[in-house]
Short mmCIF file of C-alpha atoms in Angstrom, two decimals:
data_model
loop_
_atom_site.label_atom_id
_atom_site.label_comp_id
_atom_site.label_asym_id
_atom_site.label_seq_id
_atom_site.Cartn_x
_atom_site.Cartn_y
_atom_site.Cartn_z
CA MET A 1 -62.77 114.85 -148.85
CA ALA A 2 -59.34 114.63 -149.08
CA GLU A 3 -58.64 117.81 -150.09
CA GLY A 4 -55.47 120.23 -150.02
CA LYS A 5 -52.13 120.47 -152.20
CA LYS A 6 -52.05 117.14 -154.43
CA THR A 7 -48.29 115.95 -153.74
CA ASP A 8 -46.83 113.51 -155.97
CA LYS A 9 -46.14 110.42 -153.95
CA ILE A 10 -48.60 106.96 -152.76
CA LEU A 11 -46.94 105.01 -150.07
CA LEU A 12 -47.85 101.35 -150.99
CA TYR A 13 -47.78 99.06 -148.10
CA TYR A 14 -48.60 95.80 -149.39
CA ASN A 15 -48.91 91.98 -148.30
CA ALA A 16 -47.49 89.90 -150.62
CA HIS A 17 -48.59 86.57 -148.98
CA SER A 18 -52.22 87.58 -147.90
CA GLY A 19 -55.28 85.33 -148.63
CA SER A 20 -54.28 83.42 -151.93
CA GLY A 21 -51.36 85.71 -152.99
CA VAL A 22 -53.60 87.00 -155.89
CA PHE A 23 -51.98 91.11 -155.16
CA LYS A 24 -48.63 90.10 -156.96
CA ASN A 25 -50.09 89.43 -159.72
CA ASN A 26 -51.91 93.20 -159.83
CA LEU A 27 -48.76 94.55 -158.66
CA ASP A 28 -47.74 96.12 -162.24
CA TYR A 29 -50.97 97.46 -162.85
CA ILE A 30 -51.47 98.87 -159.45
CA VAL A 31 -48.07 100.82 -160.02
CA ASP A 32 -49.16 101.99 -163.63
CA ARG A 33 -52.39 102.64 -162.40
CA CYS A 34 -50.83 104.96 -160.21
CA GLN A 35 -47.97 106.47 -162.19
CA GLU A 36 -51.30 107.61 -164.98
CA ALA A 37 -52.97 109.34 -161.91
CA GLY A 38 -49.13 111.61 -161.71
CA TYR A 39 -48.16 109.74 -158.27
CA GLN A 40 -44.68 107.89 -157.50
CA VAL A 41 -45.00 104.72 -156.31
CA VAL A 42 -42.77 104.34 -152.67
CA PRO A 43 -43.74 99.99 -152.36
CA VAL A 44 -42.90 99.03 -148.73
CA ARG A 45 -43.40 95.07 -148.04
CA ALA A 46 -45.20 94.02 -145.78
CA ALA A 47 -42.90 92.09 -142.77
CA LYS A 48 -44.06 91.54 -139.00
CA GLY A 49 -44.84 95.57 -139.16
CA ILE A 50 -41.34 96.38 -138.12
CA VAL A 51 -40.41 97.86 -141.79
CA ILE A 52 -43.96 99.71 -142.11
CA ASP A 53 -43.60 101.22 -138.12
CA LYS A 54 -40.16 102.31 -139.45
CA VAL A 55 -40.83 103.60 -142.77
CA MET A 56 -43.43 105.78 -140.97
CA GLY A 57 -41.02 107.07 -138.38
CA GLU A 58 -38.53 108.04 -141.25
CA ILE A 59 -40.75 109.53 -143.99
CA ASP A 60 -42.14 113.36 -144.95
CA PRO A 61 -45.96 113.28 -144.78
CA GLY A 62 -45.69 116.36 -147.08
CA GLU A 63 -44.35 114.93 -150.10
CA PHE A 64 -47.22 111.93 -150.34
CA SER A 65 -50.61 111.88 -151.04
CA ARG A 66 -52.30 108.95 -149.62
CA VAL A 67 -50.83 105.89 -148.12
CA ILE A 68 -52.60 102.11 -150.03
CA ALA A 69 -52.83 99.25 -148.14
CA ALA A 70 -52.97 96.40 -149.55
CA GLY A 71 -53.94 93.04 -147.80
CA GLY A 72 -56.42 91.58 -145.36
CA ASP A 73 -57.13 92.95 -141.73
CA GLY A 74 -54.03 91.87 -140.11
CA THR A 75 -52.59 94.32 -143.13
CA ILE A 76 -54.60 97.18 -142.18
CA ASN A 77 -54.23 96.76 -138.72
CA LEU A 78 -50.31 96.92 -138.81
CA CYS A 79 -50.22 99.77 -141.11
CA VAL A 80 -52.93 101.88 -139.02
CA ASN A 81 -50.65 101.17 -135.86
CA ALA A 82 -47.81 102.86 -137.74
CA MET A 83 -49.57 106.03 -138.64
CA VAL A 84 -51.67 106.66 -135.62
CA ARG A 85 -47.70 105.58 -133.38
CA HIS A 86 -46.08 108.55 -135.38
CA ASP A 87 -49.06 110.63 -136.11
CA ILE A 88 -49.21 110.59 -139.99
CA HIS A 89 -52.63 112.22 -141.04
CA LEU A 90 -52.74 111.08 -144.53
CA PRO A 91 -55.71 109.56 -146.22
CA LEU A 92 -55.93 105.50 -146.15
CA ALA A 93 -57.23 103.71 -148.88
CA ILE A 94 -57.72 99.94 -148.70
CA LEU A 95 -57.24 97.17 -151.59
CA PRO A 96 -58.73 94.22 -149.56
CA ALA A 97 -56.51 90.90 -150.66
CA GLY A 98 -56.54 89.06 -147.51
CA THR A 99 -58.53 85.76 -146.17
CA ALA A 100 -60.78 88.42 -143.86
CA ASN A 101 -61.36 91.59 -145.40
CA ASP A 102 -63.99 92.52 -142.65
CA PHE A 103 -62.53 96.40 -142.66
CA ALA A 104 -63.26 96.55 -146.23
CA TYR A 105 -66.50 94.81 -145.83
CA TYR A 106 -67.95 97.80 -143.87
CA PHE A 107 -67.03 99.85 -146.76
CA GLU A 108 -68.36 98.45 -149.65
CA LEU A 109 -65.24 98.22 -151.62
CA PRO A 110 -65.52 95.98 -154.55
CA ASN A 111 -63.70 93.18 -155.68
CA GLU A 112 -62.53 93.63 -158.55
CA ILE A 113 -59.18 95.62 -158.45
CA ASN A 114 -59.85 98.22 -161.22
CA TYR A 115 -62.47 99.34 -159.25
CA GLN A 116 -60.91 99.27 -155.75
CA LEU A 117 -58.20 101.29 -157.34
CA ASP A 118 -61.55 103.89 -158.97
CA ILE A 119 -61.79 105.03 -154.98
CA ALA A 120 -58.33 104.30 -153.69
CA LEU A 121 -56.97 107.26 -156.27
CA GLY A 122 -60.51 109.42 -155.62
CA ASN A 123 -60.95 112.02 -153.44
CA LYS A 124 -64.40 110.91 -151.04
CA THR A 125 -63.07 109.97 -147.63
CA THR A 126 -64.58 109.66 -144.79
CA SER A 127 -63.62 109.63 -140.63
CA VAL A 128 -63.51 106.76 -138.79
CA ASP A 129 -62.90 105.77 -135.26
CA VAL A 130 -59.49 103.89 -134.63
CA GLY A 131 -60.18 101.44 -131.33
CA VAL A 132 -57.12 101.66 -128.66
CA VAL A 133 -56.33 98.66 -126.55
CA ASN A 134 -53.41 99.35 -124.03
CA ASN A 135 -50.91 99.85 -126.25
CA ARG A 136 -51.57 98.77 -129.53
CA TYR A 137 -54.69 99.76 -131.76
CA PHE A 138 -57.70 98.25 -134.03
CA VAL A 139 -59.49 99.02 -136.57
CA ASN A 140 -62.17 96.00 -136.34
CA VAL A 141 -62.02 93.57 -133.34
CA THR A 142 -60.19 92.39 -130.05
CA ALA A 143 -61.49 89.38 -128.87
CA LEU A 144 -61.12 87.04 -125.79
CA GLY A 145 -62.09 83.71 -124.10
CA ALA A 146 -60.89 80.04 -123.68
CA LEU A 147 -61.51 80.17 -127.96
CA ILE A 148 -58.87 82.08 -128.43
CA ASP A 149 -55.91 79.53 -127.53
CA VAL A 150 -57.44 76.98 -129.30
CA SER A 151 -57.65 79.00 -132.25
CA GLN A 152 -54.39 80.01 -131.95
CA LYS A 153 -52.94 76.53 -131.83
CA THR A 154 -55.19 75.58 -135.03
CA ASP A 155 -53.66 75.33 -138.77
CA PRO A 156 -54.09 78.36 -140.06
CA ASN A 157 -55.02 76.95 -143.61
CA LEU A 158 -58.21 75.54 -141.83
CA LYS A 159 -58.80 78.76 -140.05
CA ASN A 160 -58.64 80.50 -143.31
CA ALA A 161 -60.82 78.14 -144.72
CA ILE A 162 -63.82 78.75 -142.73
CA GLY A 163 -63.45 81.89 -141.17
CA THR A 164 -61.60 82.22 -137.45
CA LEU A 165 -64.89 83.91 -136.09
CA ALA A 166 -66.53 80.55 -137.87
CA TYR A 167 -63.77 78.51 -135.65
CA TYR A 168 -64.31 79.90 -132.54
CA LEU A 169 -67.94 79.59 -132.27
CA LYS A 170 -67.60 75.90 -133.98
CA ALA A 171 -64.92 75.01 -131.61
CA VAL A 172 -67.41 75.15 -128.71
CA THR A 173 -69.70 72.74 -130.03
CA GLU A 174 -67.09 70.42 -130.89
CA ILE A 175 -64.75 70.55 -127.70
CA PRO A 176 -67.13 70.30 -124.93
CA GLN A 177 -64.65 70.24 -121.99
CA ILE A 178 -64.09 73.96 -123.07
CA ARG A 179 -64.86 75.98 -119.61
CA ALA A 180 -66.47 79.49 -119.45
CA LEU A 181 -63.86 81.94 -117.70
CA PRO A 182 -64.87 84.49 -115.40
CA VAL A 183 -64.24 88.16 -116.38
CA LYS A 184 -64.97 91.77 -114.62
CA LEU A 185 -66.08 93.92 -117.44
CA ILE A 186 -65.65 97.60 -115.91
CA THR A 187 -67.28 100.71 -118.00
CA PRO A 188 -67.68 104.44 -116.45
CA ASP A 189 -71.05 103.63 -115.79
CA LYS A 190 -71.59 99.82 -115.13
CA VAL A 191 -69.68 97.01 -113.91
CA TYR A 192 -70.45 93.57 -114.95
CA GLU A 193 -69.17 90.19 -113.88
CA GLU A 194 -69.82 87.48 -116.39
CA GLU A 195 -68.88 83.86 -117.28
CA ILE A 196 -68.15 83.98 -121.20
CA TYR A 197 -66.76 81.29 -123.54
CA PHE A 198 -66.07 84.19 -126.01
CA MET A 199 -66.23 88.00 -125.84
CA VAL A 200 -65.72 90.84 -128.92
CA VAL A 201 -64.87 94.29 -128.35
CA MET A 202 -66.00 95.74 -131.91
CA ASN A 203 -65.44 99.01 -133.49
CA GLY A 204 -66.79 97.55 -137.16
CA GLU A 205 -69.59 95.29 -137.35
CA SER A 206 -68.42 91.63 -139.00
CA ALA A 207 -65.60 89.81 -137.93
CA GLY A 208 -64.43 86.10 -139.34
CA GLY A 209 -66.72 86.17 -141.50
CA PHE A 210 -69.60 87.02 -140.06
CA ARG A 211 -71.16 90.10 -141.51
CA LYS A 212 -73.77 90.84 -138.73
CA LEU A 213 -71.88 89.88 -135.98
CA SER A 214 -72.26 93.30 -134.29
CA PRO A 215 -75.47 95.06 -136.25
CA GLU A 216 -75.49 98.22 -134.55
CA SER A 217 -71.70 99.06 -134.98
CA TYR A 218 -70.85 102.47 -136.67
CA MET A 219 -67.18 103.11 -137.32
CA ASN A 220 -67.63 106.53 -136.37
CA ASP A 221 -70.16 107.04 -133.88
CA GLY A 222 -67.06 107.13 -131.19
CA LYS A 223 -68.23 104.25 -129.13
CA LEU A 224 -67.32 100.24 -129.05
CA ASP A 225 -69.89 97.63 -129.07
CA VAL A 226 -68.90 94.97 -126.79
CA ILE A 227 -70.86 91.35 -127.55
CA ALA A 228 -69.67 88.87 -124.63
CA PHE A 229 -71.20 84.91 -125.34
CA ARG A 230 -72.09 83.72 -121.50
CA LYS A 231 -71.60 80.51 -120.31
CA MET A 232 -74.76 78.36 -121.44
CA PRO A 233 -76.00 74.65 -122.13
CA ILE A 234 -73.43 73.17 -124.80
CA VAL A 235 -77.03 71.94 -126.89
CA GLU A 236 -77.89 75.82 -127.04
CA LEU A 237 -74.76 76.83 -129.15
CA GLY A 238 -76.30 75.42 -132.32
CA PRO A 239 -79.07 77.73 -132.50
CA MET A 240 -77.01 80.25 -131.37
CA LEU A 241 -74.55 80.37 -134.23
CA PHE A 242 -77.45 80.71 -136.40
CA GLU A 243 -78.69 83.52 -134.42
CA VAL A 244 -75.04 84.99 -134.64
CA VAL A 245 -75.31 84.58 -138.94
CA GLN A 246 -78.58 86.62 -139.17
CA GLY A 247 -77.88 88.86 -136.76
CA ARG A 248 -80.59 88.41 -134.36
CA HIS A 249 -78.10 87.63 -131.60
CA PRO A 250 -77.70 90.70 -128.85
CA ASN A 251 -81.21 89.77 -127.82
CA ASN A 252 -80.51 86.58 -126.86
CA LYS A 253 -81.07 86.09 -123.04
CA HIS A 254 -77.13 84.25 -123.29
CA VAL A 255 -75.48 87.40 -125.03
CA LEU A 256 -74.33 90.58 -122.96
CA TYR A 257 -74.33 93.58 -125.61
CA PHE A 258 -73.60 97.51 -124.92
CA GLN A 259 -72.02 100.39 -126.32
CA THR A 260 -69.61 101.93 -124.10
CA ASP A 261 -66.38 104.72 -125.31
CA GLU A 262 -64.47 103.27 -121.96
CA LEU A 263 -63.24 99.60 -121.06
CA THR A 264 -61.46 97.56 -118.63
CA ILE A 265 -61.76 94.11 -118.74
CA GLU A 266 -60.10 91.71 -115.62
CA SER A 267 -59.97 88.28 -114.70
CA GLU A 268 -58.04 85.78 -112.55
CA GLU A 269 -57.22 83.91 -115.40
CA ASN A 270 -54.92 84.38 -117.66
CA ILE A 271 -57.70 84.37 -120.89
CA SER A 272 -55.83 84.51 -124.61
CA THR A 273 -57.04 87.17 -126.45
CA ASP A 274 -56.58 88.12 -129.92
CA ILE A 275 -56.31 91.76 -132.04
CA ASP A 276 -57.80 91.73 -135.68
CA GLY A 277 -56.60 88.48 -135.63
CA GLU A 278 -53.30 88.67 -134.44
CA HIS A 279 -51.99 87.52 -130.97
CA GLY A 280 -52.74 90.13 -128.28
CA GLU A 281 -52.54 91.88 -125.46
CA LYS A 282 -52.17 90.16 -121.57
CA LEU A 283 -54.99 91.01 -119.16
CA PRO A 284 -56.34 93.65 -117.86
CA LEU A 285 -57.30 95.35 -121.02
CA ASN A 286 -57.94 98.95 -121.04
CA PHE A 287 -60.08 99.82 -123.95
CA SER A 288 -60.36 103.90 -125.44
CA VAL A 289 -61.46 105.14 -128.76
CA LEU A 290 -59.65 107.73 -130.69
CA HIS A 291 -62.54 109.38 -132.57
CA ASN A 292 -62.12 109.95 -136.18
CA ARG A 293 -58.71 109.39 -136.09
CA LEU A 294 -58.62 108.21 -139.37
CA GLU A 295 -59.50 109.07 -143.19
CA VAL A 296 -60.50 106.03 -145.15
CA PHE A 297 -60.91 106.53 -149.34
CA VAL A 298 -64.71 105.20 -149.86
CA SER A 299 -66.47 104.91 -152.93
CA GLU A 300 -68.98 108.26 -154.47
CA LYS A 301 -71.83 105.79 -155.38
CA THR A 302 -72.33 102.72 -152.56
CA TRP A 303 -70.87 104.81 -149.49
CA LYS A 304 -74.34 105.39 -147.77
CA TYR A 305 -73.06 106.73 -144.34
CA ASP A 306 -72.35 110.37 -143.35
CA ASP A 307 -69.26 111.94 -141.35
#
């Protein structure tokens, strides 16, 4: 639970252009609800992470009750990165307003803004992990492979329409010339040498609209879930897509799946990467976990996982 002295400010970090931009129509309602609850709202508009990083470096956390982040997974990522870098331990409330809301989906947050604010202004929180990759943090997923480059060169409106991961997997079936890439995956227990089309390192359980991409994931288990789609005959990619939708792919012979709290990914190739939907780091990638680093507001009624 979020306990302690009630302070009088809320930092509201919002992306006015997330998803269809519906947040703008609700801004006055959000401020009104916060003021009714006795809080002063300090708004910060999303601007490529530069502004929120500066703000987090300058605020006095003792003056704030919580942070509310309104936007998609990319907005949440920028907010969490700034909080961790500046050692801010305020609890985080999420108003999912983006095209991709996989982080919010994990917490079973409602779609209606009034119920979202009931949770954001409530007192129930749960502790969750934050993933670390090189000098950056992620809340949901780091992805890499030949298909990332394809996606990053694609019209973002198309990706928004069909989902990022859906596009990655669909691209394999439509672009046969895409080749598998060699990677070395190094964990404290084992070293894997594979040829992959695509792989994800998950903190959550869904990405790009695939709700069961990592069906065994828990955000507070201190582990990352690694799922690699190995080189396979093109004709088997279609059936694989259906298995991903149903969450049965971890048992497929063309999928490598394991959990770890430390991972290094190396390759002789220059492989494109993606962190929570944004351009990622260059290889090698060194992963670790900040166990239970983040407090997130959840519903008293629907949240089913204990800390």
